[in-house]
Coordinates of C-alpha atoms in Angstrom, one line a residue:
Chain A
M1 CA 117.9 96.5 107.6
R2 CA 121.6 96.6 107.9
A3 CA 123.2 95.6 111.3
F4 CA 124.4 98.3 113.8
T5 CA 125.6 98.7 117.1
Y6 CA 123.7 100.5 119.8
Q7 CA 124.5 102.6 122.8
R8 CA 122.4 104.8 125.2
A9 CA 123.8 108.3 125.5
Q10 CA 124.5 109.7 129.0
S11 CA 124.6 113.4 128.4
P12 CA 124.1 115.7 125.3
A13 CA 127.8 116.6 125.0
E14 CA 128.8 112.9 125.4
A15 CA 126.2 112.0 122.8
A16 CA 127.6 114.6 120.3
A17 CA 131.2 113.5 121.0
A18 CA 130.5 109.9 120.4
A19 CA 128.6 110.7 117.2
A20 CA 131.5 112.6 115.8
R21 CA 133.9 109.9 116.8
T22 CA 132.1 106.7 115.7
P23 CA 132.0 106.1 111.7
G24 CA 128.4 105.9 110.4
A25 CA 126.8 106.9 113.9
R26 CA 123.4 108.4 114.1
F27 CA 121.1 109.6 116.8
I28 CA 117.9 108.0 117.4
A29 CA 114.9 109.5 119.4
G30 CA 111.3 108.7 118.1
G31 CA 112.8 106.9 115.4
T32 CA 109.6 107.0 113.3
N33 CA 111.3 108.4 110.2
L34 CA 115.0 106.9 110.6
L35 CA 113.7 103.3 111.1
D36 CA 111.2 103.6 108.3
L37 CA 114.2 104.4 106.1
M38 CA 116.5 101.8 107.7
K39 CA 114.2 99.1 106.7
L40 CA 114.4 100.2 103.2
E41 CA 118.3 100.5 103.5
I42 CA 118.0 104.0 102.3
E43 CA 119.5 104.9 105.7
T44 CA 122.3 102.6 106.7
P45 CA 123.8 103.7 110.0
Q46 CA 126.5 101.5 111.7
H47 CA 125.9 102.8 115.2
L48 CA 122.9 104.2 116.8
I49 CA 123.1 106.6 119.8
D50 CA 119.8 106.4 121.6
V51 CA 119.2 109.8 123.1
N52 CA 115.8 109.2 124.8
G53 CA 117.3 109.1 128.2
L54 CA 118.6 112.5 128.0
A55 CA 116.5 115.0 130.1
L56 CA 115.6 117.2 127.2
D57 CA 111.7 116.5 127.4
K58 CA 110.8 119.8 129.3
I59 CA 108.9 122.9 128.1
E60 CA 110.0 125.8 130.1
A61 CA 109.4 129.6 130.1
T62 CA 112.5 131.6 129.2
P63 CA 113.5 134.9 130.9
G64 CA 112.6 136.9 127.7
G65 CA 108.9 135.8 128.0
G66 CA 109.1 133.1 125.5
L67 CA 109.1 129.2 125.7
R68 CA 112.0 126.7 125.4
I69 CA 111.0 123.4 124.0
G70 CA 113.4 120.5 124.9
A71 CA 114.5 118.4 121.9
L72 CA 112.8 115.3 123.3
V73 CA 109.3 116.8 123.8
R74 CA 107.0 114.6 121.9
N75 CA 104.8 116.1 119.3
T76 CA 101.7 115.1 121.4
D77 CA 102.9 116.9 124.5
L78 CA 103.9 120.0 122.6
A79 CA 100.5 120.4 120.9
A80 CA 98.6 119.7 124.1
D81 CA 100.7 122.1 126.3
A82 CA 98.4 124.7 127.6
R83 CA 100.9 127.7 126.9
V84 CA 101.3 126.5 123.4
R85 CA 97.6 126.2 122.8
K86 CA 97.1 129.6 124.2
D87 CA 100.0 131.6 123.0
Y88 CA 101.3 129.7 120.0
A89 CA 98.2 128.2 118.6
V90 CA 99.5 128.0 115.1
L91 CA 102.1 125.4 116.4
S92 CA 99.5 123.2 118.1
R93 CA 97.4 123.4 114.9
A94 CA 100.3 122.5 112.8
L95 CA 101.4 119.6 114.8
L96 CA 97.9 118.1 115.1
A97 CA 97.5 118.3 111.3
G98 CA 100.6 116.2 110.9
A99 CA 100.9 112.3 110.9
S100 CA 98.8 110.1 113.1
A101 CA 98.3 110.1 116.9
Q102 CA 100.7 106.9 117.2
L103 CA 103.4 108.8 115.3
R104 CA 102.8 112.1 117.3
N105 CA 103.2 110.0 120.5
K106 CA 106.7 108.9 119.4
A107 CA 107.9 111.8 117.2
T108 CA 110.2 114.4 118.9
T109 CA 110.5 118.2 118.3
A110 CA 114.2 117.7 117.1
G111 CA 113.4 114.5 115.1
N112 CA 110.5 116.5 113.3
L113 CA 112.8 119.1 112.2
L114 CA 115.4 116.5 111.1
Q115 CA 112.9 114.2 109.2
R116 CA 114.3 113.7 105.7
T117 CA 113.1 116.0 103.0
R118 CA 111.6 113.4 100.7
C119 CA 109.5 112.2 97.6
P120 CA 108.5 108.9 96.4
Y121 CA 111.6 108.5 94.1
F122 CA 113.7 108.9 97.2
Y123 CA 111.9 105.9 98.6
D124 CA 112.1 103.8 95.4
T125 CA 115.6 102.4 95.6
N126 CA 115.5 101.2 92.0
Q127 CA 115.3 104.7 90.6
P128 CA 118.0 107.4 90.5
C129 CA 117.8 110.0 93.2
N130 CA 120.4 112.8 94.0
K131 CA 119.3 112.8 97.6
R132 CA 119.7 109.1 98.2
Q133 CA 122.7 108.6 95.9
P134 CA 124.5 112.0 95.2
G135 CA 125.1 112.2 91.3
S136 CA 122.6 109.6 90.3
G137 CA 120.1 112.0 88.8
C138 CA 116.5 113.2 89.8
S139 CA 113.7 110.9 88.7
A140 CA 111.1 113.3 89.8
I141 CA 112.0 115.9 87.2
G142 CA 110.2 114.8 84.1
G143 CA 108.4 112.0 86.2
Y144 CA 105.5 112.0 88.5
S145 CA 105.8 115.5 90.2
R146 CA 102.3 116.4 91.4
N147 CA 103.2 116.8 94.9
H148 CA 106.7 118.3 94.3
A149 CA 108.4 121.7 95.0
I150 CA 107.3 124.7 93.1
L151 CA 109.7 127.2 94.9
G152 CA 113.5 127.0 95.6
A153 CA 114.0 123.7 93.8
S154 CA 117.0 123.0 91.6
E155 CA 118.0 120.7 88.7
A156 CA 119.1 118.3 91.2
C157 CA 116.0 117.8 93.5
I158 CA 112.3 119.0 93.6
A159 CA 111.4 117.2 96.9
T160 CA 109.5 119.1 99.6
H161 CA 110.0 119.1 103.3
P162 CA 106.9 117.3 104.8
S163 CA 106.8 118.8 108.2
D164 CA 104.0 120.9 109.4
M165 CA 105.6 121.6 112.8
A166 CA 108.6 123.3 110.9
V167 CA 106.2 125.6 108.9
A168 CA 104.8 126.9 112.3
M169 CA 108.4 127.1 113.8
A170 CA 109.5 129.2 110.8
L171 CA 106.4 131.6 111.3
L172 CA 107.3 132.0 115.0
D173 CA 111.0 132.8 114.3
A174 CA 112.2 129.8 116.5
T175 CA 115.7 129.3 117.2
V176 CA 117.3 125.9 117.3
E177 CA 119.9 125.2 120.1
T178 CA 122.5 122.6 119.7
V179 CA 125.6 121.1 121.3
K180 CA 128.6 120.4 119.1
P181 CA 131.1 117.6 119.7
D182 CA 133.6 119.7 121.4
G183 CA 130.8 120.5 124.0
A184 CA 130.2 124.1 122.7
A185 CA 126.7 125.3 122.5
R186 CA 125.4 127.3 119.6
T187 CA 122.0 128.7 118.3
I188 CA 120.8 128.7 114.8
P189 CA 117.7 130.8 113.6
I190 CA 115.0 128.4 112.0
A191 CA 115.3 130.4 108.8
D192 CA 118.9 129.2 108.3
F193 CA 118.4 125.6 109.7
H194 CA 117.0 123.9 106.6
R195 CA 118.8 124.2 103.2
L196 CA 117.5 124.5 99.8
P197 CA 118.7 121.5 97.6
G198 CA 121.1 123.3 95.2
S199 CA 123.7 120.9 94.0
T200 CA 123.8 119.1 97.2
P201 CA 120.2 117.9 98.0
H202 CA 121.5 115.3 100.3
I203 CA 122.6 117.9 102.9
E204 CA 119.4 119.1 104.2
H205 CA 120.3 121.2 107.3
A206 CA 123.0 123.2 109.0
L207 CA 124.1 120.9 111.6
A208 CA 127.8 119.8 111.7
P209 CA 128.6 116.1 111.9
G210 CA 127.8 115.0 115.5
E211 CA 126.0 118.2 116.3
L212 CA 123.0 117.5 118.5
I213 CA 119.8 119.6 118.8
T214 CA 119.0 120.2 122.4
G215 CA 116.0 122.4 122.1
V216 CA 114.1 124.8 120.3
T217 CA 113.3 128.5 121.7
L218 CA 110.1 130.5 120.7
P219 CA 110.3 134.2 121.2
R220 CA 107.6 136.0 123.3
P221 CA 104.0 135.6 121.9
T222 CA 103.0 137.9 119.1
G223 CA 99.2 137.7 119.9
G224 CA 96.9 138.1 116.9
A225 CA 94.9 135.3 115.1
H226 CA 96.8 132.0 114.7
I227 CA 95.8 129.8 111.7
Y228 CA 97.2 126.7 110.1
R229 CA 95.4 125.5 107.0
K230 CA 96.5 122.1 105.4
V231 CA 95.2 121.2 102.1
R232 CA 95.8 117.4 101.3
D233 CA 94.4 114.6 99.4
R234 CA 92.5 113.1 102.2
A235 CA 91.1 114.5 105.4
S236 CA 93.6 113.1 107.8
Y237 CA 97.0 111.5 107.9
A238 CA 98.4 112.8 104.6
F239 CA 101.2 115.2 103.6
A240 CA 100.3 118.6 102.5
L241 CA 99.7 119.6 98.9
V242 CA 100.0 123.2 100.3
S243 CA 99.7 124.6 103.8
V244 CA 99.5 128.1 104.9
A245 CA 100.4 129.2 108.5
A246 CA 99.5 132.7 109.3
I247 CA 99.6 135.2 112.2
V248 CA 97.3 138.1 111.6
L249 CA 97.3 141.1 114.1
P250 CA 94.2 143.4 114.4
D251 CA 95.6 146.0 112.3
G252 CA 96.0 143.6 109.4
S253 CA 99.7 143.2 109.6
G254 CA 101.3 139.9 110.2
R255 CA 103.3 137.1 108.8
V256 CA 102.8 134.1 106.6
A257 CA 104.6 130.8 105.8
L258 CA 104.0 128.2 103.3
G259 CA 104.5 124.3 103.6
G260 CA 104.4 121.6 100.9
V261 CA 105.9 123.9 98.3
A262 CA 109.7 123.8 98.8
H263 CA 112.6 121.8 100.3
K264 CA 112.1 123.9 103.4
P265 CA 109.3 125.9 105.1
W266 CA 108.8 128.9 102.7
R267 CA 108.7 132.4 104.2
T268 CA 109.8 135.7 102.6
P269 CA 110.0 139.3 104.2
A270 CA 108.4 140.8 101.2
A271 CA 105.3 138.7 101.6
D272 CA 105.2 139.5 105.4
A273 CA 105.5 143.3 104.7
S274 CA 102.5 143.1 102.3
M275 CA 100.1 141.5 104.6
A276 CA 98.0 144.7 105.0
Q277 CA 97.5 144.9 101.2
G278 CA 95.6 141.6 101.1
P279 CA 96.1 138.2 99.9
H280 CA 96.8 138.8 96.2
A281 CA 99.7 140.9 97.1
V282 CA 101.0 138.4 99.6
A283 CA 100.5 135.5 97.3
E284 CA 102.3 137.4 94.5
R285 CA 105.4 137.9 96.7
L286 CA 105.4 134.4 98.3
L287 CA 105.2 132.7 94.8
A288 CA 107.7 135.2 93.1
G289 CA 110.0 132.9 91.1
A290 CA 107.8 129.8 91.3
R291 CA 108.7 127.1 88.7
P292 CA 106.1 124.5 88.9
S293 CA 106.1 121.4 86.5
A294 CA 102.9 120.7 84.5
E295 CA 101.7 118.3 87.2
S296 CA 102.5 120.7 90.0
A297 CA 101.1 123.9 88.3
F298 CA 97.8 123.6 90.3
K299 CA 99.6 124.5 93.6
V300 CA 100.1 128.1 92.4
P301 CA 96.3 128.9 92.4
L302 CA 95.9 126.6 95.4
V303 CA 98.3 128.7 97.6
Q304 CA 96.5 131.9 96.2
R305 CA 93.1 130.6 97.2
T306 CA 94.1 129.1 100.5
L307 CA 95.9 132.5 101.4
M308 CA 92.5 134.3 100.5
S309 CA 90.6 131.8 102.7
V310 CA 93.0 132.0 105.6
L311 CA 93.2 135.8 105.5
A312 CA 89.3 136.1 105.3
E313 CA 89.1 133.8 108.4
A314 CA 91.6 135.9 110.3
K315 CA 89.5 139.0 109.6
K316 CA 86.5 137.3 110.8
G317 CA 88.1 136.8 114.1
Chain B
M1 CA 126.8 85.0 79.6
S2 CA 129.7 83.1 78.0
D3 CA 127.8 79.7 78.2
L4 CA 124.8 81.3 76.7
C5 CA 126.9 82.6 73.7
D6 CA 127.8 78.9 72.8
V7 CA 124.4 78.0 72.0
S8 CA 122.3 79.1 69.2
L9 CA 119.9 81.7 70.5
S10 CA 116.3 82.2 69.4
R11 CA 115.4 86.0 69.0
R12 CA 113.2 85.6 72.1
N13 CA 115.9 84.2 74.3
L14 CA 118.4 86.8 73.0
L15 CA 116.0 89.5 74.2
I16 CA 115.5 87.8 77.5
A17 CA 119.3 87.4 78.0
G18 CA 119.7 91.1 77.1
A19 CA 117.1 92.2 79.6
L20 CA 118.8 90.2 82.3
S21 CA 122.3 91.5 81.6
A22 CA 120.8 95.0 81.7
T23 CA 119.3 94.2 85.2
S24 CA 122.6 92.5 86.4
T25 CA 124.6 95.6 85.5
A26 CA 122.1 98.0 87.0
V27 CA 121.7 96.4 90.4
P28 CA 125.4 95.8 91.4
L29 CA 126.0 99.5 90.6
T30 CA 123.3 100.5 93.1
A31 CA 124.6 98.2 95.7
Q32 CA 128.2 99.1 95.1
A33 CA 127.3 102.8 95.5
Q34 CA 125.5 102.0 98.8
A35 CA 128.4 99.9 100.0
Q36 CA 130.9 102.6 99.2
A37 CA 128.8 105.3 100.9
Q38 CA 128.7 103.0 104.1
P39 CA 131.6 100.8 104.2
G40 CA 132.0 98.4 107.1
T41 CA 128.6 97.5 108.1
P42 CA 129.2 95.7 111.5
P43 CA 128.2 92.1 112.2
P44 CA 124.8 91.4 113.8
S45 CA 124.9 92.9 117.4
L46 CA 123.0 91.5 120.3
A47 CA 121.3 93.5 123.1
K48 CA 120.1 92.6 126.4
F49 CA 117.1 94.3 128.1
S50 CA 113.8 93.7 129.8
L51 CA 110.3 94.4 129.1
Q52 CA 107.2 94.3 131.2
V53 CA 104.4 93.0 128.8
N54 CA 100.9 92.7 130.1
G55 CA 102.1 92.7 133.5
K56 CA 104.7 90.1 133.1
Q57 CA 108.4 90.6 133.2
Y58 CA 110.6 89.3 130.3
A59 CA 114.3 89.3 129.9
L60 CA 115.4 89.5 126.2
E61 CA 118.5 89.0 124.3
V62 CA 117.9 90.0 120.5
D63 CA 119.5 91.4 117.5
T64 CA 119.5 95.3 117.8
R65 CA 117.5 95.5 114.6
T66 CA 114.5 93.7 116.2
T67 CA 111.5 96.0 116.3
L68 CA 109.1 96.0 119.3
L69 CA 106.5 94.4 117.0
D70 CA 108.9 91.5 116.1
A71 CA 109.9 91.1 119.7
L72 CA 106.5 90.8 120.7
R73 CA 105.4 88.3 117.9
E74 CA 108.5 86.3 117.3
H75 CA 110.3 86.3 120.7
L76 CA 107.4 86.6 123.1
H77 CA 105.0 84.7 121.0
L78 CA 102.2 87.2 121.5
N79 CA 100.7 87.0 118.1
G80 CA 97.6 89.3 118.7
T81 CA 99.6 92.3 117.6
K82 CA 99.6 92.3 113.8
K83 CA 102.1 93.2 111.1
G84 CA 100.5 95.1 108.3
C85 CA 102.6 97.6 106.3
D86 CA 105.7 97.5 108.8
H87 CA 106.1 101.2 108.1
G88 CA 103.6 103.0 110.5
Q89 CA 101.0 103.6 107.9
C90 CA 98.5 101.2 108.7
G91 CA 98.2 101.0 112.5
A92 CA 97.8 97.2 112.7
C93 CA 100.7 96.9 115.2
T94 CA 99.4 99.5 117.5
V95 CA 100.2 98.7 121.1
I96 CA 100.2 100.9 124.3
V97 CA 103.6 101.6 125.9
N98 CA 103.7 103.5 129.2
G99 CA 100.2 104.4 128.7
R100 CA 100.5 105.7 125.0
R101 CA 99.6 104.1 121.9
I102 CA 102.4 103.8 119.5
N103 CA 103.2 101.9 116.2
S104 CA 105.3 98.9 117.5
C105 CA 106.8 98.4 114.0
L106 CA 108.6 101.8 114.0
T107 CA 110.5 101.3 117.2
L108 CA 113.4 99.1 118.4
A109 CA 112.8 96.7 121.1
V110 CA 116.0 97.6 122.7
M111 CA 114.8 101.2 123.0
H112 CA 112.2 100.0 125.6
D113 CA 114.3 98.6 128.3
G114 CA 111.9 98.6 131.5
D115 CA 108.9 100.0 129.6
K116 CA 105.5 98.5 130.3
V117 CA 103.7 97.4 127.1
T118 CA 100.1 96.6 126.8
T119 CA 99.0 94.4 123.8
I120 CA 95.5 93.1 122.9
E121 CA 96.4 90.0 124.9
G122 CA 96.7 92.3 128.0
L123 CA 93.4 94.2 127.5
G124 CA 91.0 91.2 127.7
T125 CA 90.8 87.4 127.4
P126 CA 88.2 85.4 125.5
D127 CA 86.5 84.7 128.8
K128 CA 86.6 88.3 130.1
L129 CA 86.5 90.6 127.1
H130 CA 87.6 94.3 127.6
P131 CA 84.6 96.6 127.3
M132 CA 86.1 97.9 123.9
Q133 CA 86.5 94.2 122.7
A134 CA 82.7 93.4 123.7
A135 CA 81.6 96.8 121.8
F136 CA 83.4 95.8 118.7
V137 CA 81.7 92.4 118.8
K138 CA 78.3 93.9 119.4
H139 CA 78.6 96.5 116.7
D140 CA 80.3 94.3 114.2
G141 CA 83.4 96.6 114.2
Y142 CA 85.4 94.3 111.9
Q143 CA 85.2 91.8 109.1
C144 CA 88.4 89.9 108.4
G145 CA 89.8 90.9 111.9
Y146 CA 93.4 91.4 110.8
C147 CA 93.5 95.2 111.8
T148 CA 91.2 94.6 114.9
P149 CA 93.9 94.2 117.7
G150 CA 95.4 97.6 116.5
Q151 CA 92.0 99.2 116.2
I152 CA 91.0 98.1 119.6
C153 CA 94.4 99.1 121.4
S154 CA 94.1 102.5 119.5
A155 CA 90.4 103.0 120.5
V156 CA 91.1 102.3 124.2
A157 CA 94.0 104.8 124.0
V158 CA 91.6 107.4 122.2
L159 CA 89.2 107.4 125.0
D160 CA 92.2 108.0 127.4
E161 CA 93.5 110.8 125.3
L162 CA 90.1 112.4 125.4
R163 CA 89.7 112.1 129.1
Q164 CA 93.2 113.9 129.4
G165 CA 92.0 116.7 127.2
I166 CA 94.5 116.2 124.4
P167 CA 93.3 118.2 121.4
S168 CA 93.0 116.9 117.8
H169 CA 93.1 118.4 114.4
V170 CA 89.1 118.8 114.4
T171 CA 89.0 120.2 118.0
E172 CA 87.4 123.7 117.4
D173 CA 88.5 125.4 120.5
L174 CA 92.0 124.6 121.4
N175 CA 91.6 126.1 124.9
A176 CA 88.5 124.1 125.8
R177 CA 88.1 120.3 126.5
P178 CA 87.8 118.3 123.2
L179 CA 84.2 117.0 122.6
L180 CA 83.3 113.5 122.4
N181 CA 81.8 113.2 118.9
A182 CA 82.1 111.1 115.7
A183 CA 84.3 113.7 114.0
E184 CA 86.8 113.7 116.8
L185 CA 86.8 109.6 116.9
R186 CA 87.3 109.5 113.2
E187 CA 90.1 112.0 113.3
R188 CA 91.8 110.4 116.3
M189 CA 91.5 106.9 114.5
S190 CA 93.0 107.9 111.2
G191 CA 96.2 106.0 111.8
N192 CA 94.3 102.7 111.8
I193 CA 93.3 101.5 108.3
C194 CA 90.6 98.9 107.9
R195 CA 90.4 97.6 104.4
C196 CA 87.2 95.9 105.1
G197 CA 85.8 99.3 105.8
A198 CA 84.3 98.7 109.3
Y199 CA 84.9 102.5 110.3
S200 CA 81.4 103.5 111.0
N201 CA 80.8 100.5 113.1
I202 CA 84.1 101.1 114.9
V203 CA 82.8 104.7 115.6
D204 CA 79.6 103.1 117.0
A205 CA 81.5 100.7 119.4
M206 CA 83.7 103.5 120.7
T207 CA 80.8 105.8 121.3
E208 CA 79.0 103.1 123.3
V209 CA 82.2 102.4 125.5
A210 CA 82.7 106.1 126.0
G211 CA 79.2 106.3 127.3

């Protein structure tokens, strides 16, 4: 690990200003992804701004009937919150499907959104990787690509975003709240928060340098059946091969999002609009433009079958 | 390389030299690119803070890079907590901080100023075992023992999480209290790997302590 200087932030605005002002500065909250990458010198911040002392750890009702989740709410607390379990069950389910209990106890809401989109070649510093070293090439294309993206990938990167929570947040139309280094607040719809790789896979989200997430807001509950189905190589503590998050209303309408298939949670208006037509129609629209490798081709039928299973479960009630 | 050129090279040595030069050009390129991306890594920086470990207060001054795991083992000489993967994948480093189990390898010691840490040494002693330690012995919940301190810290925390009603991936009804059964215990212990494969005996030990 490279050496770094360390400070504790006193307020969100001060933290954002300090991050913009200090070369090589990064925020640290749970640290479970950042420290992992710092040990491998994939991340080499020169200065860490510890935001754990900021009072951003509350879950509060919003005037609009939704829920505001502080940036520092730990994954365990968010999954266990009685309001989330009752009204946003897909979010609880997604969180509980991710990582281990030890990691969920540390990992924060904002940190979960900001974990690096990654693949084994990103971790292997002996191999080219456009995400780790822009312009060096992509080792996954033509390499071992079984668990890589089949949608929205580029010639520069085929990594997938590993978060389960983010898939549920995308399904729920969450809004990310931030404070910028000049102290101004802004909101970013979750659909615009994560970026597709394009030619700049090292840029993964819409935040400006120094911009700090302060919370995530969920709109009022939708009702309906909430399901999060994660398909993985082992029963627990593994990334998704594919995951399906769905909310299905009694009339068969609803919405659906996929994890494990792209650089960001995958949701399309056309798929949502076809929910009442059944899983084949939904899968066709979600998978439109899919370009799997020979090794990841199995993900196409796996998405189709998982969708069939999820929608059948929703129907059963 | 110029020294090598002066001697007569066998074919084999020539190949080795070629491989070495290929390596020596590839590595500095990578290092150079990283150094260019992150110029001016600062010199090592020390931080002062205090920890309460197993009820005892400690004042520490360590390099900011020191993980909580390394602070416990290398600075406080509490060697019960183990370093396995050092990347949060195996759970051998599990300790309880402010009542919650975490991977001590994936957190910086300096981030825990004033925190209360419980390690395996704080749960029980050889003369007075914690009930979970006694149950691991009784049910043979280990073979080599390396993962055991992490397993036991995790197991103690699991029963506490169940008491608090925290749900898990296998909890069928999110709005009811989670049940105490083998499926729940296995899921909740999935962050602790045991390469000797003592899993079923660990579940037996936990079930007995849970009553």
